[in-house]
CSV table of C-alpha atoms in Angstrom, one decimal:
chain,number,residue,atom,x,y,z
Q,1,UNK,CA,81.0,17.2,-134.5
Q,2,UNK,CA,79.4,14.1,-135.8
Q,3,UNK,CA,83.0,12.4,-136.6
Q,4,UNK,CA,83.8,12.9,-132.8
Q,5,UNK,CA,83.5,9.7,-131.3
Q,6,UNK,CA,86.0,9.9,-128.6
Q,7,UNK,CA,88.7,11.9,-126.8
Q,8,UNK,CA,91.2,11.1,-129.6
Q,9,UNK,CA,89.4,12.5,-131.9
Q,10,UNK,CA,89.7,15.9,-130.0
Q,11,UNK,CA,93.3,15.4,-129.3
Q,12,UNK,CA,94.0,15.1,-133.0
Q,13,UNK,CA,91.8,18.2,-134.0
Q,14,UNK,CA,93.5,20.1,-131.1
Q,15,UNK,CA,97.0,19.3,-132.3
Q,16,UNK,CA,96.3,21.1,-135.6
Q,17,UNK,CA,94.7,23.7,-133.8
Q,18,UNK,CA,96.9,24.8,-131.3
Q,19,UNK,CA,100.2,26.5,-131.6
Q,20,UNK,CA,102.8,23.2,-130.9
Q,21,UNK,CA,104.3,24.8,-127.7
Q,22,UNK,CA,101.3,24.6,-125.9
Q,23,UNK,CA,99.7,21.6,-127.6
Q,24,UNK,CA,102.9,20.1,-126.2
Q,25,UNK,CA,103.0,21.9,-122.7
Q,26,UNK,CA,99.0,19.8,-122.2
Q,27,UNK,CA,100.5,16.6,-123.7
Q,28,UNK,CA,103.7,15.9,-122.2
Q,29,UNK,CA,105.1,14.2,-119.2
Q,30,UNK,CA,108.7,14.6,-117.6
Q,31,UNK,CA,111.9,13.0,-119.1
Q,32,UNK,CA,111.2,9.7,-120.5
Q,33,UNK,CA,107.4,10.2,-120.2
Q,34,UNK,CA,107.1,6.6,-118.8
Q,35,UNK,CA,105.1,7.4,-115.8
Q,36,UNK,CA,102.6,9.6,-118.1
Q,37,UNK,CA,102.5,6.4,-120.9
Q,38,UNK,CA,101.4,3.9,-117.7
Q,39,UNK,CA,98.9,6.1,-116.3
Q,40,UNK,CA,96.8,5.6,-119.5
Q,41,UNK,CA,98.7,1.6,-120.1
Q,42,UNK,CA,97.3,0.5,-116.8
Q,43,UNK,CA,93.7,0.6,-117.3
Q,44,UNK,CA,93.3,-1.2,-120.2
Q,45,UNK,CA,94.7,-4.1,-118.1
Q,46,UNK,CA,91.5,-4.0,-116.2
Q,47,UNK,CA,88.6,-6.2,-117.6
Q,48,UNK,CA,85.3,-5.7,-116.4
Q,49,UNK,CA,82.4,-8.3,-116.0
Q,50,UNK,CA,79.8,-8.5,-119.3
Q,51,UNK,CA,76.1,-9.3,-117.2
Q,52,UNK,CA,73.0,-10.0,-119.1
Q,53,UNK,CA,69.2,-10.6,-118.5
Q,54,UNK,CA,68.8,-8.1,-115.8
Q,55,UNK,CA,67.0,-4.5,-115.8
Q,56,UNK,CA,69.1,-1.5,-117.7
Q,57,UNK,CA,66.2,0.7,-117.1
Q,58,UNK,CA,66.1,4.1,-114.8
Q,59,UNK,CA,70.2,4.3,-115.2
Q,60,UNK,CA,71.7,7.8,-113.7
Q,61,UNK,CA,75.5,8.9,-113.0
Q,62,UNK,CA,74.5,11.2,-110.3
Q,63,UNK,CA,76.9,11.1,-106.8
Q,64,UNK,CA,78.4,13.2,-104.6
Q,65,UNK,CA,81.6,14.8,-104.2
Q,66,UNK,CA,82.9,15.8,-101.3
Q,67,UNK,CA,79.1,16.5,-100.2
Q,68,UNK,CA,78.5,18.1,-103.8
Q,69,UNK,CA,76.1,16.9,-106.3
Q,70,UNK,CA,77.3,16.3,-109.4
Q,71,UNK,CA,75.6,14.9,-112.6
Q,72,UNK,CA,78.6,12.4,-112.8
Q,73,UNK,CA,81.6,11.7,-110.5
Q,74,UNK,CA,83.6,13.6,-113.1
Q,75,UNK,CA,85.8,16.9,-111.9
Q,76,UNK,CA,87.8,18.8,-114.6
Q,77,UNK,CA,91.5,19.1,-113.2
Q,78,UNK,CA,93.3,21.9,-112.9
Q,79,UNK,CA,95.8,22.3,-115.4
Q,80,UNK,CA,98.3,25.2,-116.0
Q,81,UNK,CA,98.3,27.7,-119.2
Q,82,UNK,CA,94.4,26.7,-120.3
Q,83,UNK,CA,93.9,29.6,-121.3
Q,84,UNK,CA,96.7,29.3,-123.8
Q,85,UNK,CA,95.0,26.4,-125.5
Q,86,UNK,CA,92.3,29.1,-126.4
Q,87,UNK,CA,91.7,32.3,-125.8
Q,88,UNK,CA,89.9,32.3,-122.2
Q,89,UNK,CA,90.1,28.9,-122.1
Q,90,UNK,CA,90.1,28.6,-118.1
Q,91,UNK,CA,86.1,30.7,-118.7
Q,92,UNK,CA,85.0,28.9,-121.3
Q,93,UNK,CA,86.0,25.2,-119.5
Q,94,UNK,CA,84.2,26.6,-116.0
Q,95,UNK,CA,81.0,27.7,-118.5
Q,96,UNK,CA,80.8,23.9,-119.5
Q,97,UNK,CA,81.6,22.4,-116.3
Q,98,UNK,CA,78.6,24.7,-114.3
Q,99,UNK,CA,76.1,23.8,-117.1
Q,100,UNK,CA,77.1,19.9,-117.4
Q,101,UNK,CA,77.1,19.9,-113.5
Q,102,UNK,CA,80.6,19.2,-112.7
Q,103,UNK,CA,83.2,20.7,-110.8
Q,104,UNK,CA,86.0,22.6,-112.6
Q,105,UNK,CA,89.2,23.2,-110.3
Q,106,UNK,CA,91.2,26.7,-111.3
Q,107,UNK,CA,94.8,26.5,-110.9
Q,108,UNK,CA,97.1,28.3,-109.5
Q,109,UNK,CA,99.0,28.8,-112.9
Q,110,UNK,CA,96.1,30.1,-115.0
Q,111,UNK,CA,95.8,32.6,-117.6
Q,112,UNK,CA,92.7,33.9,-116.1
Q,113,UNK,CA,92.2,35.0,-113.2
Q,114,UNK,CA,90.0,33.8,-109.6
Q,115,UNK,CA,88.6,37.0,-110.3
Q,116,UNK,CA,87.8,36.2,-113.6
Q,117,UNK,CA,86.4,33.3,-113.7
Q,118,UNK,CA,83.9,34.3,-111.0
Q,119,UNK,CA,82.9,37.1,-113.2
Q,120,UNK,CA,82.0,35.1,-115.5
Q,121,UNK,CA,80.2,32.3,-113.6
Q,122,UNK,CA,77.2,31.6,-111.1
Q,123,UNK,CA,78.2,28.3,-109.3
Q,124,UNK,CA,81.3,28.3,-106.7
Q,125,UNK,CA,84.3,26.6,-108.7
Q,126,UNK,CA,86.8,24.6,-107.1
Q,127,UNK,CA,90.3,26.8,-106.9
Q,128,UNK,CA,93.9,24.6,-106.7
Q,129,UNK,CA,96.8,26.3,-104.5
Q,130,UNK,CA,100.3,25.7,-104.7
Q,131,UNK,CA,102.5,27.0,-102.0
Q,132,UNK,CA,105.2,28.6,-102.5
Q,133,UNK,CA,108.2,30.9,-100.6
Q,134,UNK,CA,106.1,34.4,-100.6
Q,135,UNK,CA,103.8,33.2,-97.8
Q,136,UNK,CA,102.0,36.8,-98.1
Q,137,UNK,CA,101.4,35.8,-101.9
Q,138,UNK,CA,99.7,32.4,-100.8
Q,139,UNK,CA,97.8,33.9,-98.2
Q,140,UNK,CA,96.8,36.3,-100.7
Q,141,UNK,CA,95.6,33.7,-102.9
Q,142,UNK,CA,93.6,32.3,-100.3
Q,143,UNK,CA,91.9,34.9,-99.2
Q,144,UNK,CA,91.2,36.0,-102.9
Q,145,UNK,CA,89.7,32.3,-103.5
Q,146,UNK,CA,87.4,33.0,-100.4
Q,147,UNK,CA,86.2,36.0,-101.7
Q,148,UNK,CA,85.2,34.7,-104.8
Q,149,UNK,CA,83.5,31.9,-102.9
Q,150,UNK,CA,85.0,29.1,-104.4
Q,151,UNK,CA,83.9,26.5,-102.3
Q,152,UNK,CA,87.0,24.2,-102.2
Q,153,UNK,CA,90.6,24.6,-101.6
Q,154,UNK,CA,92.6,22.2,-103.8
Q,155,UNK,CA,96.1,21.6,-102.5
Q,156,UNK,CA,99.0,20.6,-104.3
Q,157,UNK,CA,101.2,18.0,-102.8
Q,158,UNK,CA,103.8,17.2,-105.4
Q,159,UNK,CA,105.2,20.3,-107.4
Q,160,UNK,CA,107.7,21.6,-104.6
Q,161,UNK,CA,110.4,20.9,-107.6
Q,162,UNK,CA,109.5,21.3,-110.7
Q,163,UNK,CA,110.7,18.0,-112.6
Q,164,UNK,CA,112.1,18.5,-116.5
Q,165,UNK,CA,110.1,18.4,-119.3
Q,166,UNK,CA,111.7,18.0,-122.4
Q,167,UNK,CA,109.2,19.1,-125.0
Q,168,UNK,CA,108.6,22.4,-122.9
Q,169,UNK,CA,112.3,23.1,-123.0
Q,170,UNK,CA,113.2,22.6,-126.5
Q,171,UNK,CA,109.9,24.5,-127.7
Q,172,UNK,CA,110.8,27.4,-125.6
Q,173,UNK,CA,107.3,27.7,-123.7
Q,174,UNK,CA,106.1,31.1,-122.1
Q,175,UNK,CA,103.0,32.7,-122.0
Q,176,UNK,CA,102.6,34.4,-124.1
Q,177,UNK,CA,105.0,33.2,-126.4
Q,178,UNK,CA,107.9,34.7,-127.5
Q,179,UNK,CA,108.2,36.0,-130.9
Q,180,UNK,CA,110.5,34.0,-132.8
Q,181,UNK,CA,110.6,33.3,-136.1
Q,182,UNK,CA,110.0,29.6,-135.3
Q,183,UNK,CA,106.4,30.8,-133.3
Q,184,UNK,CA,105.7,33.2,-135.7
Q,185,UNK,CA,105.5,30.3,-138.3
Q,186,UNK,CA,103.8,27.7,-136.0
Q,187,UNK,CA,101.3,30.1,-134.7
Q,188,UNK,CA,100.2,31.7,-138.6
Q,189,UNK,CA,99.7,28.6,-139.5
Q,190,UNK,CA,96.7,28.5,-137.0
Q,191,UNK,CA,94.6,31.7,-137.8
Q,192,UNK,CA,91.7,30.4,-135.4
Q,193,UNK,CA,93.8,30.3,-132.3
Q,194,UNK,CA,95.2,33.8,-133.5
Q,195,UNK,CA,92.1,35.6,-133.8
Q,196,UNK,CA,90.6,34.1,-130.5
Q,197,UNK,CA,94.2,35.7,-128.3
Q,198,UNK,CA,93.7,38.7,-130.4
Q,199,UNK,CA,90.3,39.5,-128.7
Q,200,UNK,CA,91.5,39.1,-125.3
Q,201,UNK,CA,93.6,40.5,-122.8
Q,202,UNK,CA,94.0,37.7,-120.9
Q,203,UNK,CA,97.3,35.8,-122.1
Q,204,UNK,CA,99.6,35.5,-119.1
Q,205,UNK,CA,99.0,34.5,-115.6
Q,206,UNK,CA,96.6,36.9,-114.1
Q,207,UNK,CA,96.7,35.1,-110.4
Q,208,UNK,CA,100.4,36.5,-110.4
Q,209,UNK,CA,100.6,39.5,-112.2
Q,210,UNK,CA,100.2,42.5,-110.4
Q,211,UNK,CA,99.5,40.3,-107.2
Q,212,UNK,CA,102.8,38.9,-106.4
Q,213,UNK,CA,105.9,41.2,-105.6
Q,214,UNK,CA,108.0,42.3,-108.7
Q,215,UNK,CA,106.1,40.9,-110.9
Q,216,UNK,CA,105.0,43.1,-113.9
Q,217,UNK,CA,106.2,41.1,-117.1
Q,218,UNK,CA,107.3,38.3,-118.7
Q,219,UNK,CA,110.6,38.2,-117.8
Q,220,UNK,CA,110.1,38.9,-114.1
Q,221,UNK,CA,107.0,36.0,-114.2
Q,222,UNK,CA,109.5,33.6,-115.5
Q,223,UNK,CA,112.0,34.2,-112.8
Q,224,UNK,CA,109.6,34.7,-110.3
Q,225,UNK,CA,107.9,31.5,-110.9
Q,226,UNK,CA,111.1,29.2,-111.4
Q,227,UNK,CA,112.5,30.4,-107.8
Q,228,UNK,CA,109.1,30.3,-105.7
Q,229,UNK,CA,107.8,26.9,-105.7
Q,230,UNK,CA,108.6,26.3,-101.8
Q,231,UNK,CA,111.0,22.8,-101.5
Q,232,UNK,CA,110.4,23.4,-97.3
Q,233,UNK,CA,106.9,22.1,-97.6
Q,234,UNK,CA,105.7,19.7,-95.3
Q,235,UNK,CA,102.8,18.4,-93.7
Q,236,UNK,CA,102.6,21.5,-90.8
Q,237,UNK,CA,102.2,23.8,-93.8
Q,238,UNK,CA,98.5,21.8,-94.0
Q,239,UNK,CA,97.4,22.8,-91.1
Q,240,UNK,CA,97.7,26.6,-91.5
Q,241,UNK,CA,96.3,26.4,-95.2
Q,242,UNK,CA,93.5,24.7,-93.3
Q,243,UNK,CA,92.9,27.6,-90.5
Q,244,UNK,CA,93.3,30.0,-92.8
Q,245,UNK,CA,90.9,28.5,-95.8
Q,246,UNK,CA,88.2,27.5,-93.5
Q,247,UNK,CA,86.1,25.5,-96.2
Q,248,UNK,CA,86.1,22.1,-98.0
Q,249,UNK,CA,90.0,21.3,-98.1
Q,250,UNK,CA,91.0,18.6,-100.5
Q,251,UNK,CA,94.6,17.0,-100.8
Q,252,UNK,CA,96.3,16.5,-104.5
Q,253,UNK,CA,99.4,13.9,-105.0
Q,254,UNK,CA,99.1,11.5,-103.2
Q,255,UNK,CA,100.8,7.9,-104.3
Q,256,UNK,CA,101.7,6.3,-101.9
Q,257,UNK,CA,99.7,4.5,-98.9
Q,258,UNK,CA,102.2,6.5,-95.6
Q,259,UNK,CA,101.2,9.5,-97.4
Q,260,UNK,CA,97.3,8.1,-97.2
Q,261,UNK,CA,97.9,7.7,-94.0
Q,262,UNK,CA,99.4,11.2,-93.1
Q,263,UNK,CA,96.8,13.1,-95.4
Q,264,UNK,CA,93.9,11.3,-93.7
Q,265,UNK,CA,95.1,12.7,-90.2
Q,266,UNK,CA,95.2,16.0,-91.3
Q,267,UNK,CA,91.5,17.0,-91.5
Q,268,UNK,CA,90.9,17.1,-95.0
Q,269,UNK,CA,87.8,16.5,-96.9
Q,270,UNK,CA,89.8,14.2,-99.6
Q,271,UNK,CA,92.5,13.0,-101.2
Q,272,UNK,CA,93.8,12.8,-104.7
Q,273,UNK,CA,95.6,9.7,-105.7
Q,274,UNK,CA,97.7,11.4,-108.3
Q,275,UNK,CA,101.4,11.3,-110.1
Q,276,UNK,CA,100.1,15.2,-111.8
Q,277,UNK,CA,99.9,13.1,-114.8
Q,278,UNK,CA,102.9,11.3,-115.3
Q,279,UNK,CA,104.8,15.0,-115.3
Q,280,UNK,CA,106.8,14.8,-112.3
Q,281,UNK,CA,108.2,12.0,-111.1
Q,282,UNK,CA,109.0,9.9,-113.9
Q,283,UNK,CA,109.3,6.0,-113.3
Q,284,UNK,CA,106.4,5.8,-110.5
Q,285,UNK,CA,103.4,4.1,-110.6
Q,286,UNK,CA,100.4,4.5,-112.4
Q,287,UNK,CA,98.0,6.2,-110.3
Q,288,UNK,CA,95.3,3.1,-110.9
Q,289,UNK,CA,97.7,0.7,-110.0
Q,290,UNK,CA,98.3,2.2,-106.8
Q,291,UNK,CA,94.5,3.4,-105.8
Q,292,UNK,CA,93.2,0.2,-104.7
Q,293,UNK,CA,95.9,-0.2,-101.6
Q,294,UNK,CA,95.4,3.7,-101.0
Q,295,UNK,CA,91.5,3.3,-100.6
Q,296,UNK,CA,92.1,0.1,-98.6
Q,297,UNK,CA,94.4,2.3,-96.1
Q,298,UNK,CA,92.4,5.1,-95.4
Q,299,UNK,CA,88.8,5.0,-97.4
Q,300,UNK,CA,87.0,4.5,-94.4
Q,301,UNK,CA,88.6,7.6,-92.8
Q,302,UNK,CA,89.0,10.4,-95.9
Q,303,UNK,CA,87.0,10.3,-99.3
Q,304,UNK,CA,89.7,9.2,-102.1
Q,305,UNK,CA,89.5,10.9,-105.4
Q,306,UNK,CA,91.8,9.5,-108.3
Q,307,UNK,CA,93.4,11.5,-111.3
Q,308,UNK,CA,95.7,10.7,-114.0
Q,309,UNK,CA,95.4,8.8,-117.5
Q,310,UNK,CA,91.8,9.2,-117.6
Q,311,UNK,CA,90.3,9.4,-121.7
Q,312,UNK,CA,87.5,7.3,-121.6
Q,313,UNK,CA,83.7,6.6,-119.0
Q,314,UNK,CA,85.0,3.2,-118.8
Q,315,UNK,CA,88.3,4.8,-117.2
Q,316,UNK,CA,85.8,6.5,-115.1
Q,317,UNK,CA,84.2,3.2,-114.0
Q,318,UNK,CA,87.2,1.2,-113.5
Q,319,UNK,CA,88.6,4.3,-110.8
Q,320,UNK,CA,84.9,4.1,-109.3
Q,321,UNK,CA,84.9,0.5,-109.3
Q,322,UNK,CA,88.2,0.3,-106.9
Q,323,UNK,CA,87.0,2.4,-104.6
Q,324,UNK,CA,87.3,6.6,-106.2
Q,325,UNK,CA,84.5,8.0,-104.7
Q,326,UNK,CA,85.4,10.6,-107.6
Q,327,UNK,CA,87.6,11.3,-110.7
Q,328,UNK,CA,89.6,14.3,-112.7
Q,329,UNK,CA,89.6,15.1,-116.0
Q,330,UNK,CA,92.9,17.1,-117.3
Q,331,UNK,CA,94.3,16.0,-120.6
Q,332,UNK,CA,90.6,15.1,-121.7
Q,333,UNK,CA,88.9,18.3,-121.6
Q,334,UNK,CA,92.4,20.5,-122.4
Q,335,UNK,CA,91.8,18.3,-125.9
Q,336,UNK,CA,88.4,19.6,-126.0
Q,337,UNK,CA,88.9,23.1,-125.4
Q,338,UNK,CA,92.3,23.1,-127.7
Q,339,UNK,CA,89.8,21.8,-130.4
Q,340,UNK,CA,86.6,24.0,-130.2
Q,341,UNK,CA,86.5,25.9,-127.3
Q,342,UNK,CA,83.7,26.0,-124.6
Q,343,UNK,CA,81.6,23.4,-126.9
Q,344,UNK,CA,84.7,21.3,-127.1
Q,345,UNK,CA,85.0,20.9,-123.4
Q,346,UNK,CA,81.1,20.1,-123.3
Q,347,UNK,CA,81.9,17.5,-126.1
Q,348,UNK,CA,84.5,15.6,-123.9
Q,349,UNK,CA,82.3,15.6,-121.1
Q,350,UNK,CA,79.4,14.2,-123.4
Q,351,UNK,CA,81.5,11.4,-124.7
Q,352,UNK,CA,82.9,10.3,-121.5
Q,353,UNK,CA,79.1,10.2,-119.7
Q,354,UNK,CA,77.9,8.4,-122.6
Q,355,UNK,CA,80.5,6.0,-122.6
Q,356,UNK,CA,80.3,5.3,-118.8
Q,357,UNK,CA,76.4,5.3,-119.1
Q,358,UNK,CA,76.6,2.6,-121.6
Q,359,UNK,CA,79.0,0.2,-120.0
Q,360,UNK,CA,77.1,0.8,-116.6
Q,361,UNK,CA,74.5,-0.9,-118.5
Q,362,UNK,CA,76.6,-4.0,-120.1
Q,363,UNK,CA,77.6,-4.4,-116.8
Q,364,UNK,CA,74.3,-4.9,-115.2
Q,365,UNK,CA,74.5,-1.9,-113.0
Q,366,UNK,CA,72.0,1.1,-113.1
Q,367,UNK,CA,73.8,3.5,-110.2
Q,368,UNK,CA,76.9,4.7,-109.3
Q,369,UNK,CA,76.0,3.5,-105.8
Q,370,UNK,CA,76.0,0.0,-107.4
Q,371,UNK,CA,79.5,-0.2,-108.2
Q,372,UNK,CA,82.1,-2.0,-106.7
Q,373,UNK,CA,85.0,-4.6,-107.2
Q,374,UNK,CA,82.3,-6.8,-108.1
Q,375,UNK,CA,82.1,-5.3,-111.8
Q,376,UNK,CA,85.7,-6.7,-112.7
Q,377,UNK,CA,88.0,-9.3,-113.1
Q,378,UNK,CA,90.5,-9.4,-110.5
C-alpha cells in the first residue's frame, strides 16, 4: 500500500492481477482508441494558477450532487462486468463508495445484481439504465431499481449501437469466460482472482438472467444482449422513463451543445458530458474539451456532470473549475478494485481526494464553492 501513490500504480497491479480479457474489456476504447487516448491528453493541456500568501486553513471537498451530499464531487461510474475484475466487485465498489461518501452508479450490465447490491448496502445507490427493444424488460428494471430505493435513475444516451472494440474481440470476452486453453492459461496464472470467483455465485449478469425472456445461459445472454440494445431511441423515450421512474433522473452522453439543449428541456435533474470513455465513437472530442461550451449552453438550466479520462484530483478540479457541478470515476476505481478489491476502490478514492485537497490549497482555494475559471490559465 505504501508504494501506491497514484492511479497508475493500481492500473499496473491490476494488470497482473486480472485475467487479460477483462483487464482489457476496463481498459480499452473502440477501434483506434483515439477518442479514449484524448479524453485523458486533454487535461494535461490545462494549467492551473500557483497563488501564495493567502490562508490554506479549514479546507473541505464537501458539495452537492444533484441535491446529495457528498464528501467530494466524486461519483464512481457505472461500468459493465465489475464484477469480473473481482469477485463481487460491483458490492465491494458500493461498500467503499457508502463509507467514503460518494455515490456509486450500478449498471445495467453488472455481474451483480440491483438486488444484490442493496442486500448488501445501507445508503440508496445510484442505478444506470439502458434501453433496449423488450420494453417489459426495461420497465422491469425500473421498477426493480425503485424497489430497491436507489435514489437515481441514470440514463444512457449513447450505447443504441454498440461500437467495435478490438481488444474485446480478439480476447474472446464473455462472462464468465469460456474455457479455452488460452483462458485456462491466463487465468492459472492469477490464483487470487481464481480463488475470489470460486467463492461466489455471482459471475454473469444477474440484472438479465432469469429476468429477461429466454435468457438462462451464456449462449442465450450473448445473443440476447447483441440484438436488444434499442437503435429507435429518441428523446420521447425520456419522457416515459421519466413518468415511470418518478425520482432524481439524470442524463449520460451528452457531447454536444443541441444535445445540451434538448436534455435540458426534458426535465432532468442533470446531465453527463460524456463520450462513455472514448469506447464508442471513436474520433470525437474529448469530453473536457467540449464541457465548457455545454455548461455555457445550459448550466443555468440543468446541473452538468462530466465523465471520461479522469485519473487524478487535479482532473477533478480542472472539470469543477469549468463549470462540472460533479464528476465520474470509471477506469480509476475499476483499477482499484482489479488490484485489491473493496480496499482497492477506497485507495483510488483516497488518492484522488488527497490529490484534489492539495492542489485546492496551491491554488489558494479552501472550498469547492470557491472554484471557478479563475483557478486557470485560459
Amino acid at each position: 500500500m505504501a508504494e501506491i501513490l497514484e492511479i497508475n500504480d493500481l492500473k499496473n497491479l491490476a494488470r497482473r492481477r486480472v485475467p487479460t480479457m477483462f483487464f482489457d474489456y476496463a481498459d480499452s476504447g473502440a477501434w483506434t482508441e483515439s477518442t479514449y487516448r484524448a479524453n485523458e491528453e486533454d487535461f494535461s493541456k490545462i494549467k492551473f494558477r500557483q497563488r501564495v500568501l493567502v490562508d490554506m486553513t479549514n479546507r473541505s471537498l464537501e458539495s452537492t450532487m444533484i441535491g446529495e451530499k457528498v464528501s467530494m464531487p466524486v461519483a464512481l461510474a457505472p461500468t459493465g462486468s465489475a464484477g469480473m475484475q473481482h469477485a463481487d466487485g460491483e458490492i465491494l465498489a458500493a461498500q467503499a463508495a457508502e463509507e467514503f461518501g460518494v455515490p456509486f452508479t450500478l449498471s445495467t450490465m453488472s455481474i451483480c445484481s440491483i438486488e444484490d447490491v442493496a442486500a448488501n448496502t445501507k445508503k440508496p445507490f445510484w442505478f444506470q439504465l439502458y434501453v433496449m427493444r423488450d420494453k417489459d424488460f426495461v420497465l422491469n428494471l425500473i421498477d426493480r431499481a425503485k424497489a430497491a430505493k436507489c435514489s437515481a435513475l441514470v440514463l444512457t444516451l449513447d450505447l443504441q449501437i454498440l461500437a467495435q472494440r478490438h481488444k474485446d474481440i480478439r480476447n474472446g470476452l464473455s462472462a464468465p469466460p469460456k474455457m479455452t486453453p488460452k483462458n485456462i492459461i491466463d487465468m492459472a496464472i492469477r490464483p487470487r482472482w481464481c480463488l475470489g470467483m470460486l467463492g461466489t455465485q455471482r459471475r454473469t449478469f444477474r440484472n438479465i438472467v432469469g429476468h429477461a425472456k429466454s435468457v438462462g445461459d451464456l449462449a442465450s445472454l450473448a445473443s440476447w444482449t447483441t440484438e436488444q440494445f434499442d437503435p429507435k431511441l429518441s428523446w420521447q423515450d425520456v419522457e416515459w422513463i421519466k413518468e415511470r421512474w418518478g425520482g432524481k433522473l439524470i442524463l449520460k452522453g451528452i457531447l454536444d451543445k443541441e444535445d445540451a439543449i434538448m436534455a435540458a428541456k426534458t426535465g432532468a435533474d442533470a446531465i453527463i458530458v460524456s463520450n462513455h470513455g472514448g469506447r464508442q465513437l471513436d474520433g470525437a472530442p474529448s469530453s473536457i474539451s467540449v464541457l465548457p461550451e455545454i455548461v455555457e449552453a445550459v448550466g443555468d438550466k440543468i446541473e452538468v456532470h462530466m465523465d471520461g479520462g479522469i485519473r487524478s484530483g487535479q482532473d477533478v478540479l480542472k472539470a469543477l473549475c469549468l463549470g462540472a457541478k460533479g464528476t465520474y470515476i470509471g477506469r480509476p476505481f475499476l483499477y482499484g478494485l482489479g488490484a485489491m478489491g473493496k480496499q482497492g476502490v477506497t485507495k483510488a478514492l483516497e488518492i484522488i481526494r488527497k490529490e484534489a485537497d492539495v492542489t485546492l490549497a496551491l491554488c489558494g482555494k479552501r472550498t469547492i464553492a470557491d472554484i471557478g475559471p479563475d483557478m486557470l490559465y485560459r
